[in-house]
Coordinates of C-alpha atoms in Angstrom, one line a residue:
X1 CA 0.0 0.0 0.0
X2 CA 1.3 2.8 -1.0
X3 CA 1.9 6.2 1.9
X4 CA 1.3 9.2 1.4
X5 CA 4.3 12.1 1.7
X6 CA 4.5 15.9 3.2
X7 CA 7.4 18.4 3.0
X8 CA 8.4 21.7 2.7
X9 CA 10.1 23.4 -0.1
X10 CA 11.4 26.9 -0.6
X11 CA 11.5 28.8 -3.9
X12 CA 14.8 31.6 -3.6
X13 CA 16.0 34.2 -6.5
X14 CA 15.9 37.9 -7.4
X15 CA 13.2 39.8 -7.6
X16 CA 11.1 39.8 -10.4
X17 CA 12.1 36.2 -11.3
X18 CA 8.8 34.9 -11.1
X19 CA 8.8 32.6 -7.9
X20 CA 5.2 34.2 -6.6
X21 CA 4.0 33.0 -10.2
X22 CA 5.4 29.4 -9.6
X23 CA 3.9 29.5 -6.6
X24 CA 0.2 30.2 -7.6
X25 CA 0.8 27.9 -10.9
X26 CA 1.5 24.8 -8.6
X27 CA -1.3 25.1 -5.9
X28 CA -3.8 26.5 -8.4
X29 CA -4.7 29.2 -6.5
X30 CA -3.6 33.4 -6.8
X31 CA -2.3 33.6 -3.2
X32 CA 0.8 35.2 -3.7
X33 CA 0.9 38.6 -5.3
X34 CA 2.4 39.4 -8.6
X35 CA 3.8 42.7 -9.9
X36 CA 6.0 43.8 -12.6
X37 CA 7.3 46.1 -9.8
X38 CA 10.3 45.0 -7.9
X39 CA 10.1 43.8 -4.1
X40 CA 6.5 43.0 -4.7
X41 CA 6.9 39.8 -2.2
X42 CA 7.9 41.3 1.1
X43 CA 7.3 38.5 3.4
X44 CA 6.9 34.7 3.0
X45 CA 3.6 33.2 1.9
X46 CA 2.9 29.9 2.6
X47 CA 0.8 28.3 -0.5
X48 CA -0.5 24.4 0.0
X49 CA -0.2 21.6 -2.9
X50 CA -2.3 18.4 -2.1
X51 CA -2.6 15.8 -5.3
X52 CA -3.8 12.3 -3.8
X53 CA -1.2 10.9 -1.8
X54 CA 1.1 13.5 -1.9
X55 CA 1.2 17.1 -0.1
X56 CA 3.8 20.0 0.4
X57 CA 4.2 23.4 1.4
X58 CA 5.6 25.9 -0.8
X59 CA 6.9 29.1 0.7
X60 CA 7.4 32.5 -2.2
X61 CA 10.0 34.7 -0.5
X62 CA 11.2 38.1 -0.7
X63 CA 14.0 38.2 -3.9
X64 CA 17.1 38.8 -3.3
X65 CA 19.0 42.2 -4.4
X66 CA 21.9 44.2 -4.2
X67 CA 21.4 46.7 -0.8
X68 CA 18.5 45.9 2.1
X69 CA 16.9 48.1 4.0
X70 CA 16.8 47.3 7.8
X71 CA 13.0 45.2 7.4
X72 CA 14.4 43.9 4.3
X73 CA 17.9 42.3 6.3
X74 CA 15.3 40.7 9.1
X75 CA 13.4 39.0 6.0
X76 CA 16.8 37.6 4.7
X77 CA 17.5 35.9 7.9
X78 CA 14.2 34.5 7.5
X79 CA 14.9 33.0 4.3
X80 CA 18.5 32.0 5.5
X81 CA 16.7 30.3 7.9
X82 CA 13.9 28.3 5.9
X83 CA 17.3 27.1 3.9
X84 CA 18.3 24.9 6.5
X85 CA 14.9 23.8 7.2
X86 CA 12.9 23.1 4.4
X87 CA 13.3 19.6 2.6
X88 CA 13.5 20.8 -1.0
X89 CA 15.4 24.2 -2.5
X90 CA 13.6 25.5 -5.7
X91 CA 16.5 28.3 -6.9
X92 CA 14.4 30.0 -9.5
X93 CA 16.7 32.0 -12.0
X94 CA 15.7 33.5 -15.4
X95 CA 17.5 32.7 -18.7
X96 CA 20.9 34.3 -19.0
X97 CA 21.2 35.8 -15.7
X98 CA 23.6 34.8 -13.3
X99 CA 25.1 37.6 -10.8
X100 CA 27.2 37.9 -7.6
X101 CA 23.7 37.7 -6.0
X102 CA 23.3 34.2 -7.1
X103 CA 26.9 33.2 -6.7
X104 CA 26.6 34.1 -3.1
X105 CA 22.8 32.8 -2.4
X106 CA 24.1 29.6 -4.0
X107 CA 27.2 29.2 -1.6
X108 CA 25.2 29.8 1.3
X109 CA 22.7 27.1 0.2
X110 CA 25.8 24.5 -0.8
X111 CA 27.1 25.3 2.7
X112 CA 23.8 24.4 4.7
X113 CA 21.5 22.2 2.3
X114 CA 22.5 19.9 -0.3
X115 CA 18.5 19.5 -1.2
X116 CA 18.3 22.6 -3.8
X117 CA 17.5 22.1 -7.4
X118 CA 18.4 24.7 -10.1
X119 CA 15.1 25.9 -12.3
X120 CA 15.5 28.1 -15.3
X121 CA 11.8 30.4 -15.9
X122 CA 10.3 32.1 -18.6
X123 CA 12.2 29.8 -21.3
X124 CA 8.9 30.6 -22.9
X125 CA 10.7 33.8 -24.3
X126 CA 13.4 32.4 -25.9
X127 CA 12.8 31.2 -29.6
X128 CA 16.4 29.5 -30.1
X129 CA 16.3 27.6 -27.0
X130 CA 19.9 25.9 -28.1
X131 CA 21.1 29.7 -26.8
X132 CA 20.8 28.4 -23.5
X133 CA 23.4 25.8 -23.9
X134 CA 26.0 27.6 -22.7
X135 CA 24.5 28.8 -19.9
X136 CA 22.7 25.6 -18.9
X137 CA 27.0 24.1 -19.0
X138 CA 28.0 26.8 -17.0
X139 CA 25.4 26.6 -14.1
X140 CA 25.9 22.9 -14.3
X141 CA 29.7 23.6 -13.4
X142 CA 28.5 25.6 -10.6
X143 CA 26.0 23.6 -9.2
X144 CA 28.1 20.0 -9.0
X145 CA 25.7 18.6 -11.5
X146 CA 22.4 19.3 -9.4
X147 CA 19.0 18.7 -11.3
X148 CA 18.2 21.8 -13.4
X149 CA 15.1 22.3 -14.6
X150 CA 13.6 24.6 -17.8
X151 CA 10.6 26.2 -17.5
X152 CA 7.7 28.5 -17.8
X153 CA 5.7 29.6 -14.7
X154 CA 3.6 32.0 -16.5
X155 CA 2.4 29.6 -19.4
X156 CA 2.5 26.4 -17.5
X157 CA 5.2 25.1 -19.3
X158 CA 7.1 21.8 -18.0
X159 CA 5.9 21.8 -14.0
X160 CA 4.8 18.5 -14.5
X161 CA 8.6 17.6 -14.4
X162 CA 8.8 19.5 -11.7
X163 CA 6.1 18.1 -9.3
X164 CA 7.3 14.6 -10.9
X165 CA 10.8 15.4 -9.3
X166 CA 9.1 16.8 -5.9
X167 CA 7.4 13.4 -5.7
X168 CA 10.2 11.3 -5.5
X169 CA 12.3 13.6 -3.1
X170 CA 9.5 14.4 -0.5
X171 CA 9.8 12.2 2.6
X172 CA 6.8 9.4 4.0
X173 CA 4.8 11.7 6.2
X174 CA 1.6 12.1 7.0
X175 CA -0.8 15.5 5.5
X176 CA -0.5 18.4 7.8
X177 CA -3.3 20.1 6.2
X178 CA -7.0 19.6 4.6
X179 CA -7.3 18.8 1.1
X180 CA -8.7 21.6 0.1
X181 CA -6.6 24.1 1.9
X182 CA -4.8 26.3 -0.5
X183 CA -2.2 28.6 2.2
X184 CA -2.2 28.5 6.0
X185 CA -2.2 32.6 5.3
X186 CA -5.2 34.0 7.6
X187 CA -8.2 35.7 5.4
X188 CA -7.2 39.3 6.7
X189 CA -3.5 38.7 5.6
X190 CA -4.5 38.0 2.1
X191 CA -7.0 40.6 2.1
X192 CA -4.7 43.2 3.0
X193 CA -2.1 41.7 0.5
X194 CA -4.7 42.4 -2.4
X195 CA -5.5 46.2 -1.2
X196 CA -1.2 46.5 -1.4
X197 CA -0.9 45.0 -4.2
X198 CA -4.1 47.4 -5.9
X199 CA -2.2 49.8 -4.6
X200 CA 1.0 49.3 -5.5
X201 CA 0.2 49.1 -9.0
X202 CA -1.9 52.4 -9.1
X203 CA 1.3 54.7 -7.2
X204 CA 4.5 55.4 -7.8
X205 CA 7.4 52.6 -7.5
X206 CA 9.2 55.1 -5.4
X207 CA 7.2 54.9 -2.2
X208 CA 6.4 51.1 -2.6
X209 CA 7.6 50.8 0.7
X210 CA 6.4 53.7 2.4
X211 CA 3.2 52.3 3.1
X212 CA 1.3 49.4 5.3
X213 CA -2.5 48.3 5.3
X214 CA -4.0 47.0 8.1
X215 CA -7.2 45.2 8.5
X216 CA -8.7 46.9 11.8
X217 CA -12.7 45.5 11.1
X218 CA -13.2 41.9 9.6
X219 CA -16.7 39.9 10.2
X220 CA -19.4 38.9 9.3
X221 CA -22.9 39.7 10.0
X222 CA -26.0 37.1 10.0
X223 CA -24.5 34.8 7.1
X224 CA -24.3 38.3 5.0
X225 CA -22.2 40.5 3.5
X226 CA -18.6 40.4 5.2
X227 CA -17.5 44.1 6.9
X228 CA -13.8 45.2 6.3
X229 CA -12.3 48.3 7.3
X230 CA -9.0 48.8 6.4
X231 CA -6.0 51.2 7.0
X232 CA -3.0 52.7 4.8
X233 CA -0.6 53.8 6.7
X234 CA 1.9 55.9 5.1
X235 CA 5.2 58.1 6.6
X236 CA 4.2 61.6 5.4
X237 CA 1.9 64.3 3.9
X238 CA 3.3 63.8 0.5
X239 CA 2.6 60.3 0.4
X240 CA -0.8 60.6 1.9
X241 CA -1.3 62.7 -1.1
X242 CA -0.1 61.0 -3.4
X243 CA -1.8 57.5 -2.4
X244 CA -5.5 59.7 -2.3
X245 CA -5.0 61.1 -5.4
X246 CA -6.2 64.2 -7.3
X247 CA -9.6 64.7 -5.6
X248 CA -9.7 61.3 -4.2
X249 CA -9.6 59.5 -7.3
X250 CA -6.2 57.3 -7.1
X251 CA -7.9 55.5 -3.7
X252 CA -11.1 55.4 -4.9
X253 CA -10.2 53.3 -8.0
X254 CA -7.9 50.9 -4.9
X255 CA -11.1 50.7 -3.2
X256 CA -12.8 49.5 -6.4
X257 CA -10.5 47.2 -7.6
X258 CA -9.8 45.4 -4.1
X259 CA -13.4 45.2 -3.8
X260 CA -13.9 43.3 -7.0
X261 CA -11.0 40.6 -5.8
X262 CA -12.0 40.5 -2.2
X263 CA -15.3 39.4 -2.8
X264 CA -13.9 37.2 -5.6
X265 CA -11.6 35.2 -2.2
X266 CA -14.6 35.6 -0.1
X267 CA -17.3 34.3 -2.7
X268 CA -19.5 37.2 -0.6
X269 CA -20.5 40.8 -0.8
X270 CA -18.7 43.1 1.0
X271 CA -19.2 46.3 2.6
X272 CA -15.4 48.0 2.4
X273 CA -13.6 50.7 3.9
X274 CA -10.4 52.2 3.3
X275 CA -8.7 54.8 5.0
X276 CA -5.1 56.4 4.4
X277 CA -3.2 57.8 7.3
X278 CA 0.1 59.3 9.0
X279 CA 1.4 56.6 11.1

């Protein structure tokens, strides 16, 4: 008879490499923001893969760069962390790039877990894939002939091998979670992850980090409409004005659009608040 298996992998890279977009591709599910703005992921999300017999954990964490701010350095640890942890490494790199970023994330995994595999995205952009020869030889040098992978999170292209891979390395374990448990992520954190993510795409990539949302009223009344209030907190005036907009028109289209995706999570009506303010 055959057992079922459970582990936890962690998917590492720069930002922008498309790891929140693996993520949501394998469990099925939009959980983990995605933005063509950098340091859109900027804490780890926990997404939930069950197929049959077979169940993992799959944590999207912040990309790595070139300087940190002082929050940023505390997320690192983090992810230094998970590395010696988790039971699987997904190193998520795009085609051609390979900095002093990734030499050094790639020592410090060598150094503290052997279980990392090498995956290659967005192959789905290169017409002459026998371009990548050279640089498939060259990361194979690196790597001491760990499995690489070519892919395409976006189009779905090849995660089969992937999961087929995951399968054989995961250990015998029983399911932590329900079956149809997507992320261990709390409704409020995911809510407030769609009004940042509205948000960051409607303001300027320059005060991306200058502002938090907080969900300060979540429930729900007689099996009704859900009630959220929600906070943006930002550092100053300027980007108070800037978030509210001429007249009030760059929040009003947040509150729109996080409306139309929070009730899409929620499968409910809501009635939804948002307010911006100095913290």
């Amino acid at each position: 008879m055959k057992k079922s298996i459970f582990g936890k992998i962690l998917i590492v890279g720069r930002t922008n490499v498309g790891k929140s977009t693996l993520l949501n591709q394998l469990i099925n599910a939009n959980i983990s923001i995605i933005s063509r703005k950098p340091n859109t992921t900027q804490t780890h999300i926990t997404g939930i893969y069950t197929d049959k017999l077979t169940q993992f954990e799959l944590i999207d964490s912040p990309g790595i760069k070139n300087k940190y701010s002082n929050i940023e350095k505390k997320k690192l640890r983090d992810t230094f962390n998970l590395i010696q942890e988790v039971h699987i490494i997904i190193f998520l790199i795009n085609c051609f790039i390979w900095t002093n970023e990734e030499t050094k994330l790639l020592e410090y995994i060598k150094k503290n877990n052997s279980n990392y595999i090498i995956v290659i995205n967005k192959i789905d952009c290169i017409k002459k894939k026998k371009l990548l020869l050279p640089f498939i030889y060259k990361i194979n040098q690196l790597t001491l002939n760990h499995e690489i992978f070519l892919i395409s999170a976006k189009k779905n292209i090849y995660l089969k091998n992937l999961l087929i891979y995951i399968n054989e390395k995961l250990p015998i374990s029983s399911h932590k979670h329900l079956n149809n448990q997507k992320t261990n992520c709390t409704k409020k954190f995911l809510i407030s992850e769609i009004i940042r993510n509205t948000l960051m795409n409607l303001v300027n990539k320059e005060i991306v980090y200058s502002f938090t949302v907080e969900i300060f009223d979540f429930y729900r009344q007689k099996n009704e409409k859900y009630f959220i209030n929600s906070i943006v907190f930002v550092k100053n005036k300027r980007h108070k004005k800037i978030i509210i907009g001429y007249k009030g028109k760059k929040i009003n289209q947040c509150k729109e659009q996080s409306q139309y995706k929070i009730e899409k999570l929620l499968e409910k009506k809501i009635y939804f608040k948002i307010l911006v303010k100095i913290k």
